[in-house]
mmCIF file of C-alpha atoms in Angstrom:
data_model
loop_
_atom_site.group_PDB
_atom_site.id
_atom_site.type_symbol
_atom_site.label_atom_id
_atom_site.label_comp_id
_atom_site.label_asym_id
_atom_site.label_seq_id
_atom_site.Cartn_x
_atom_site.Cartn_y
_atom_site.Cartn_z
ATOM 1 C CA UNK A 1 27.184 -28.005 -64.789
ATOM 2 C CA UNK A 2 26.054 -28.547 -61.308
ATOM 3 C CA UNK A 3 28.143 -31.438 -59.654
ATOM 4 C CA UNK A 4 27.108 -33.153 -56.197
ATOM 5 C CA UNK A 5 27.493 -35.619 -53.799
ATOM 6 C CA UNK A 6 24.730 -38.283 -53.870
ATOM 7 C CA UNK A 7 23.731 -38.880 -50.165
ATOM 8 C CA UNK A 8 23.037 -42.808 -51.223
ATOM 9 C CA UNK A 9 26.915 -42.827 -50.887
ATOM 10 C CA UNK A 10 26.422 -43.475 -47.182
ATOM 11 C CA UNK A 11 23.888 -46.492 -47.243
ATOM 12 C CA UNK A 12 26.358 -48.355 -45.425
ATOM 13 C CA UNK A 13 27.483 -45.562 -42.539
ATOM 14 C CA UNK A 14 24.744 -46.795 -40.053
ATOM 15 C CA UNK A 15 26.295 -50.518 -40.236
ATOM 16 C CA UNK A 16 30.209 -48.775 -39.812
ATOM 17 C CA UNK A 17 30.612 -50.073 -43.107
ATOM 18 C CA UNK A 18 30.038 -53.364 -42.003
ATOM 19 C CA UNK A 19 28.249 -54.738 -44.769
ATOM 20 C CA UNK A 20 27.804 -55.376 -48.846
ATOM 21 C CA UNK A 21 25.856 -53.913 -52.025
ATOM 22 C CA UNK A 22 23.889 -57.498 -51.545
ATOM 23 C CA UNK A 23 22.362 -56.347 -48.591
ATOM 24 C CA UNK A 24 21.177 -52.780 -49.852
ATOM 25 C CA UNK A 25 18.094 -53.230 -47.741
ATOM 26 C CA UNK A 26 18.818 -54.133 -44.332
ATOM 27 C CA UNK A 27 21.406 -51.349 -44.580
ATOM 28 C CA UNK A 28 18.791 -48.828 -45.606
ATOM 29 C CA UNK A 29 16.354 -49.947 -42.677
ATOM 30 C CA UNK A 30 19.475 -49.418 -40.173
ATOM 31 C CA UNK A 31 19.821 -45.799 -42.005
ATOM 32 C CA UNK A 32 16.407 -45.209 -41.535
ATOM 33 C CA UNK A 33 15.836 -46.442 -37.869
ATOM 34 C CA UNK A 34 18.811 -44.349 -36.680
ATOM 35 C CA UNK A 35 18.629 -41.507 -38.264
ATOM 36 C CA UNK A 36 18.600 -38.117 -36.471
ATOM 37 C CA UNK A 37 18.826 -34.651 -37.113
ATOM 38 C CA UNK A 38 22.500 -34.624 -35.533
ATOM 39 C CA UNK A 39 23.337 -37.389 -37.847
ATOM 40 C CA UNK A 40 22.250 -35.563 -40.954
ATOM 41 C CA UNK A 41 24.112 -32.572 -39.302
ATOM 42 C CA UNK A 42 27.224 -34.986 -39.680
ATOM 43 C CA UNK A 43 26.610 -36.011 -43.276
ATOM 44 C CA UNK A 44 26.162 -32.296 -44.474
ATOM 45 C CA UNK A 45 29.215 -31.262 -42.677
ATOM 46 C CA UNK A 46 31.381 -33.878 -44.242
ATOM 47 C CA UNK A 47 29.809 -33.441 -47.828
ATOM 48 C CA UNK A 48 30.656 -30.015 -47.485
ATOM 49 C CA UNK A 49 34.229 -30.530 -46.226
ATOM 50 C CA UNK A 50 34.821 -33.032 -49.178
ATOM 51 C CA UNK A 51 34.382 -29.750 -51.353
ATOM 52 C CA UNK A 52 30.922 -30.031 -52.381
ATOM 53 C CA UNK A 53 28.395 -27.159 -52.928
ATOM 54 C CA UNK A 54 25.366 -29.493 -53.876
ATOM 55 C CA UNK A 55 24.006 -32.893 -52.819
ATOM 56 C CA UNK A 56 21.608 -35.063 -54.100
ATOM 57 C CA UNK A 57 19.327 -36.452 -51.202
ATOM 58 C CA UNK A 58 18.695 -39.571 -50.917
ATOM 59 C CA UNK A 59 15.160 -40.935 -49.538
ATOM 60 C CA UNK A 60 16.919 -42.863 -46.337
ATOM 61 C CA UNK A 61 18.187 -39.812 -45.168
ATOM 62 C CA UNK A 62 14.276 -38.096 -45.776
ATOM 63 C CA UNK A 63 12.166 -40.954 -45.222
ATOM 64 C CA UNK A 64 8.583 -40.547 -46.748
ATOM 65 C CA UNK A 65 6.736 -41.822 -44.315
ATOM 66 C CA UNK A 66 8.199 -39.728 -41.692
ATOM 67 C CA UNK A 67 8.340 -36.398 -43.615
ATOM 68 C CA UNK A 68 6.426 -33.564 -41.838
ATOM 69 C CA UNK A 69 6.765 -29.467 -42.824
ATOM 70 C CA UNK A 70 8.214 -29.033 -39.652
ATOM 71 C CA UNK A 71 11.304 -31.816 -40.333
ATOM 72 C CA UNK A 72 11.612 -30.785 -44.170
ATOM 73 C CA UNK A 73 12.327 -27.069 -42.854
ATOM 74 C CA UNK A 74 15.005 -28.116 -40.122
ATOM 75 C CA UNK A 75 16.673 -30.888 -42.766
ATOM 76 C CA UNK A 76 16.953 -27.561 -45.141
ATOM 77 C CA UNK A 77 18.170 -25.598 -42.551
ATOM 78 C CA UNK A 78 20.668 -27.791 -41.710
ATOM 79 C CA UNK A 79 22.227 -28.665 -45.142
ATOM 80 C CA UNK A 80 22.119 -24.511 -45.932
ATOM 81 C CA UNK A 81 23.859 -24.317 -42.641
ATOM 82 C CA UNK A 82 26.569 -26.376 -44.324
ATOM 83 C CA UNK A 83 26.676 -24.353 -47.956
ATOM 84 C CA UNK A 84 24.941 -26.796 -49.573
ATOM 85 C CA UNK A 85 21.693 -26.737 -51.781
ATOM 86 C CA UNK A 86 19.785 -30.198 -53.047
ATOM 87 C CA UNK A 87 18.712 -30.185 -56.521
ATOM 88 C CA UNK A 88 17.207 -33.497 -56.591
ATOM 89 C CA UNK A 89 15.073 -36.096 -54.373
ATOM 90 C CA UNK A 90 16.454 -39.765 -55.218
ATOM 91 C CA UNK A 91 13.834 -42.926 -54.298
ATOM 92 C CA UNK A 92 11.875 -45.200 -55.100
ATOM 93 C CA UNK A 93 8.824 -44.333 -56.487
ATOM 94 C CA UNK A 94 7.249 -47.687 -55.989
ATOM 95 C CA UNK A 95 4.459 -48.995 -57.905
ATOM 96 C CA UNK A 96 1.982 -46.455 -58.576
ATOM 97 C CA UNK A 97 -0.430 -48.220 -60.371
ATOM 98 C CA UNK A 98 -1.241 -50.992 -57.564
ATOM 99 C CA UNK A 99 -0.190 -48.585 -54.396
ATOM 100 C CA UNK A 100 -0.413 -45.141 -55.498
ATOM 101 C CA UNK A 101 -0.244 -43.826 -51.779
ATOM 102 C CA UNK A 102 3.470 -44.341 -51.593
ATOM 103 C CA UNK A 103 4.033 -42.795 -54.574
ATOM 104 C CA UNK A 104 2.285 -39.835 -53.866
ATOM 105 C CA UNK A 105 3.955 -39.787 -50.160
ATOM 106 C CA UNK A 106 7.189 -39.478 -52.352
ATOM 107 C CA UNK A 107 6.234 -36.509 -54.103
ATOM 108 C CA UNK A 108 4.505 -34.765 -51.199
ATOM 109 C CA UNK A 109 7.914 -35.146 -49.214
ATOM 110 C CA UNK A 110 10.115 -33.489 -52.439
ATOM 111 C CA UNK A 111 7.304 -30.633 -52.268
ATOM 112 C CA UNK A 112 8.071 -30.271 -48.711
ATOM 113 C CA UNK A 113 11.643 -30.309 -49.362
ATOM 114 C CA UNK A 114 11.438 -27.561 -52.052
ATOM 115 C CA UNK A 115 12.759 -30.220 -54.480
ATOM 116 C CA UNK A 116 11.284 -30.284 -58.023
ATOM 117 C CA UNK A 117 13.137 -33.136 -59.672
ATOM 118 C CA UNK A 118 12.920 -36.887 -58.171
ATOM 119 C CA UNK A 119 15.050 -39.493 -59.480
ATOM 120 C CA UNK A 120 13.920 -43.285 -59.467
ATOM 121 C CA UNK A 121 13.190 -45.753 -61.749
ATOM 122 C CA UNK A 122 9.799 -46.646 -63.182
ATOM 123 C CA UNK A 123 7.843 -48.995 -65.126
ATOM 124 C CA UNK A 124 6.325 -48.217 -68.484
ATOM 125 C CA UNK A 125 3.304 -49.070 -67.274
ATOM 126 C CA UNK A 126 3.939 -46.647 -64.229
ATOM 127 C CA UNK A 127 4.859 -43.933 -66.686
ATOM 128 C CA UNK A 128 1.384 -42.247 -67.142
ATOM 129 C CA UNK A 129 0.590 -42.221 -63.534
ATOM 130 C CA UNK A 130 3.787 -40.744 -62.864
ATOM 131 C CA UNK A 131 3.228 -37.950 -65.794
ATOM 132 C CA UNK A 132 -0.117 -36.854 -64.149
ATOM 133 C CA UNK A 133 1.382 -36.888 -60.515
ATOM 134 C CA UNK A 134 4.473 -34.388 -62.063
ATOM 135 C CA UNK A 135 1.465 -32.371 -63.526
ATOM 136 C CA UNK A 136 -0.084 -32.129 -60.465
ATOM 137 C CA UNK A 137 2.984 -31.365 -58.214
ATOM 138 C CA UNK A 138 4.899 -29.235 -60.725
ATOM 139 C CA UNK A 139 8.020 -31.781 -60.727
ATOM 140 C CA UNK A 140 10.190 -33.555 -62.914
ATOM 141 C CA UNK A 141 10.842 -37.115 -62.718
ATOM 142 C CA UNK A 142 14.394 -38.526 -64.171
ATOM 143 C CA UNK A 143 14.155 -42.086 -64.915
ATOM 144 C CA UNK A 144 17.148 -43.951 -64.198
ATOM 145 C CA UNK A 145 18.159 -47.511 -65.241
ATOM 146 C CA UNK A 146 19.050 -50.041 -63.320
ATOM 147 C CA UNK A 147 17.445 -53.629 -64.894
ATOM 148 C CA UNK A 148 17.102 -51.875 -68.724
ATOM 149 C CA UNK A 149 20.116 -53.030 -70.258
ATOM 150 C CA UNK A 150 19.726 -50.498 -73.163
ATOM 151 C CA UNK A 151 18.892 -47.161 -73.860
ATOM 152 C CA UNK A 152 15.860 -48.031 -76.115
ATOM 153 C CA UNK A 153 14.046 -49.322 -72.807
ATOM 154 C CA UNK A 154 14.709 -45.821 -71.396
ATOM 155 C CA UNK A 155 13.097 -43.921 -74.068
ATOM 156 C CA UNK A 156 9.897 -46.652 -74.239
ATOM 157 C CA UNK A 157 9.189 -45.767 -70.599
ATOM 158 C CA UNK A 158 9.618 -42.162 -71.218
ATOM 159 C CA UNK A 159 7.549 -42.492 -74.655
ATOM 160 C CA UNK A 160 5.556 -39.381 -75.004
ATOM 161 C CA UNK A 161 5.717 -37.796 -71.362
ATOM 162 C CA UNK A 162 9.153 -35.911 -72.557
ATOM 163 C CA UNK A 163 7.934 -32.656 -71.459
ATOM 164 C CA UNK A 164 7.715 -33.621 -67.746
ATOM 165 C CA UNK A 165 9.591 -37.153 -67.856
ATOM 166 C CA UNK A 166 13.339 -37.575 -68.892
ATOM 167 C CA UNK A 167 16.257 -40.053 -67.744
ATOM 168 C CA UNK A 168 18.978 -40.089 -65.218
ATOM 169 C CA UNK A 169 21.852 -41.968 -66.634
ATOM 170 C CA UNK A 170 23.326 -44.408 -64.033
ATOM 171 C CA UNK A 171 26.947 -45.042 -65.518
ATOM 172 C CA UNK A 172 27.605 -47.740 -63.441
ATOM 173 C CA UNK A 173 24.303 -49.528 -63.978
ATOM 174 C CA UNK A 174 25.324 -49.595 -67.982
ATOM 175 C CA UNK A 175 28.539 -51.055 -67.167
ATOM 176 C CA UNK A 176 26.790 -53.684 -65.034
ATOM 177 C CA UNK A 177 24.841 -54.365 -68.068
ATOM 178 C CA UNK A 178 27.576 -54.555 -70.177
ATOM 179 C CA UNK A 179 26.516 -51.507 -72.223
ATOM 180 C CA UNK A 180 28.671 -48.538 -73.302
ATOM 181 C CA UNK A 181 27.877 -45.963 -70.479
ATOM 182 C CA UNK A 182 29.360 -43.127 -73.032
ATOM 183 C CA UNK A 183 27.315 -44.710 -75.725
ATOM 184 C CA UNK A 184 24.326 -44.308 -73.684
ATOM 185 C CA UNK A 185 24.969 -40.815 -72.994
ATOM 186 C CA UNK A 186 25.130 -40.144 -76.126
ATOM 187 C CA UNK A 187 21.656 -42.302 -77.121
ATOM 188 C CA UNK A 188 19.850 -40.612 -74.575
ATOM 189 C CA UNK A 189 21.142 -36.825 -75.109
ATOM 190 C CA UNK A 190 17.492 -35.281 -75.993
ATOM 191 C CA UNK A 191 15.886 -36.656 -72.584
ATOM 192 C CA UNK A 192 18.923 -36.384 -70.321
ATOM 193 C CA UNK A 193 18.358 -34.345 -67.182
ATOM 194 C CA UNK A 194 20.362 -35.832 -64.775
ATOM 195 C CA UNK A 195 23.810 -38.272 -64.396
ATOM 196 C CA UNK A 196 24.464 -40.397 -61.701
ATOM 197 C CA UNK A 197 28.503 -40.511 -62.598
ATOM 198 C CA UNK A 198 29.557 -44.527 -61.136
ATOM 199 C CA UNK A 199 32.249 -46.739 -61.697
ATOM 200 C CA UNK A 200 31.930 -50.485 -61.148
ATOM 201 C CA UNK A 201 34.405 -53.027 -60.981
ATOM 202 C CA UNK A 202 32.973 -55.872 -63.352
ATOM 203 C CA UNK A 203 30.224 -56.667 -65.807
ATOM 204 C CA UNK A 204 26.921 -59.234 -64.307
ATOM 205 C CA UNK A 205 27.482 -57.303 -60.786
ATOM 206 C CA UNK A 206 26.712 -54.148 -59.307
ATOM 207 C CA UNK A 207 30.511 -53.147 -56.937
ATOM 208 C CA UNK A 208 30.697 -49.319 -57.004
ATOM 209 C CA UNK A 209 34.730 -48.829 -57.035
ATOM 210 C CA UNK A 210 36.147 -45.199 -57.257
ATOM 211 C CA UNK A 211 35.905 -43.508 -60.342
ATOM 212 C CA UNK A 212 38.087 -44.200 -63.325
ATOM 213 C CA UNK A 213 39.149 -47.617 -61.190
ATOM 214 C CA UNK A 214 36.411 -49.848 -62.861
ATOM 215 C CA UNK A 215 34.865 -50.550 -66.297
ATOM 216 C CA UNK A 216 32.645 -47.703 -66.867
ATOM 217 C CA UNK A 217 34.867 -45.652 -68.829
ATOM 218 C CA UNK A 218 34.401 -42.473 -66.647
ATOM 219 C CA UNK A 219 36.811 -40.331 -68.755
ATOM 220 C CA UNK A 220 34.976 -41.616 -71.978
ATOM 221 C CA UNK A 221 31.654 -40.465 -70.367
ATOM 222 C CA UNK A 222 32.964 -37.215 -69.194
ATOM 223 C CA UNK A 223 34.269 -36.848 -73.215
ATOM 224 C CA UNK A 224 30.508 -37.528 -74.401
ATOM 225 C CA UNK A 225 28.806 -34.840 -71.647
ATOM 226 C CA UNK A 226 31.136 -32.293 -73.553
ATOM 227 C CA UNK A 227 30.385 -33.554 -77.168
ATOM 228 C CA UNK A 228 26.295 -33.299 -76.247
ATOM 229 C CA UNK A 229 26.870 -29.976 -74.329
ATOM 230 C CA UNK A 230 25.453 -31.450 -71.513
ATOM 231 C CA UNK A 231 24.842 -28.393 -68.905
ATOM 232 C CA UNK A 232 22.546 -29.660 -66.309
ATOM 233 C CA UNK A 233 22.987 -31.930 -62.940
ATOM 234 C CA UNK A 234 25.294 -34.251 -62.068
ATOM 235 C CA UNK A 235 26.151 -36.920 -58.856
ATOM 236 C CA UNK A 236 29.129 -38.383 -58.225
ATOM 237 C CA UNK A 237 27.998 -41.953 -57.219
ATOM 238 C CA UNK A 238 30.147 -44.138 -55.100
ATOM 239 C CA UNK A 239 28.166 -46.361 -52.348
ATOM 240 C CA UNK A 240 30.465 -48.262 -50.476
ATOM 241 C CA UNK A 241 29.681 -51.188 -48.077
ATOM 242 C CA UNK A 242 32.797 -51.772 -46.624
ATOM 243 C CA UNK A 243 34.689 -48.168 -46.190
ATOM 244 C CA UNK A 244 33.716 -44.585 -46.013
ATOM 245 C CA UNK A 245 33.783 -43.206 -49.484
ATOM 246 C CA UNK A 246 34.219 -39.620 -48.908
ATOM 247 C CA UNK A 247 37.626 -39.373 -49.783
ATOM 248 C CA UNK A 248 37.104 -40.674 -52.911
ATOM 249 C CA UNK A 249 34.342 -38.747 -53.751
ATOM 250 C CA UNK A 250 36.237 -35.934 -52.916
ATOM 251 C CA UNK A 251 39.112 -37.005 -55.640
ATOM 252 C CA UNK A 252 36.378 -37.682 -57.953
ATOM 253 C CA UNK A 253 34.712 -34.239 -57.901
ATOM 254 C CA UNK A 254 38.395 -32.517 -58.515
ATOM 255 C CA UNK A 255 39.036 -34.868 -61.379
ATOM 256 C CA UNK A 256 35.819 -34.144 -62.951
ATOM 257 C CA UNK A 257 35.959 -30.661 -62.515
ATOM 258 C CA UNK A 258 39.376 -30.389 -63.867
ATOM 259 C CA UNK A 259 38.297 -32.861 -66.957
ATOM 260 C CA UNK A 260 35.250 -30.733 -67.781
ATOM 261 C CA UNK A 261 37.672 -27.078 -67.906
ATOM 262 C CA UNK A 262 40.127 -29.022 -69.490
ATOM 263 C CA UNK A 263 37.718 -30.559 -72.123
ATOM 264 C CA UNK A 264 36.207 -26.594 -72.404
ATOM 265 C CA UNK A 265 39.947 -25.307 -72.955
ATOM 266 C CA UNK A 266 40.286 -27.780 -75.856
ATOM 267 C CA UNK A 267 37.476 -27.026 -77.655
ATOM 268 C CA UNK A 268 37.729 -23.335 -77.615
ATOM 269 C CA UNK A 269 41.133 -23.923 -78.889
ATOM 270 C CA UNK A 270 40.159 -25.685 -82.045
ATOM 271 C CA UNK A 271 37.485 -23.355 -82.756
ATOM 272 C CA UNK A 272 40.052 -20.334 -82.821
#
């Protein structure tokens, strides 16, 4: 399994961690307005020094409106210099039915960056259009849950498009919605192509906390991933508005790796 750092964890970095999840839009705009190659270099350095070799790239650090082949090349050179690989482009695909240009920009950005997987929430109405763009750009989209309260809602969005549409289970959002995150992983195992491993502190509000310290039952999520033999990509996600989450994510990476290895040993022991 590839385990990476979701760069959206740094949504509050440009505010010097003086914001909150409720002010996400304002913080995101500040990230975009203050973005530079030097700052991206520092971000990639910090991610690698935290022990990560892989990253999920958030659109705030590669904004579609400003992307060009030259800029994409510079961004790729920076993350490669820090020993990182990028497996997913995390963005908002918007409303491709009414505003198709933005959605196409997102696909074009991912292609310029050499990324073949996009993670985004989409609607059931948008699914046919997104599917067509997946075919055109030779990409896959992992449909992420945010407002959806049950995995069946994600299954309904994917529908008959499962060859190119799958799901990215966000464990924190299922916990926020009051649904068991481990159970969501099991129910969506046939369409699961990405995971956002996240913890939150209470039902009804989306306030990410260090993995294992909230209500998402992360240890049981890891058990579920082993049970379903999931072996694709997983992002450690902890967006914090009030402090730098890098150290928490470094601890989480070590814990998740050790937990996955432990489960492998236990499974092999049973088989013997």
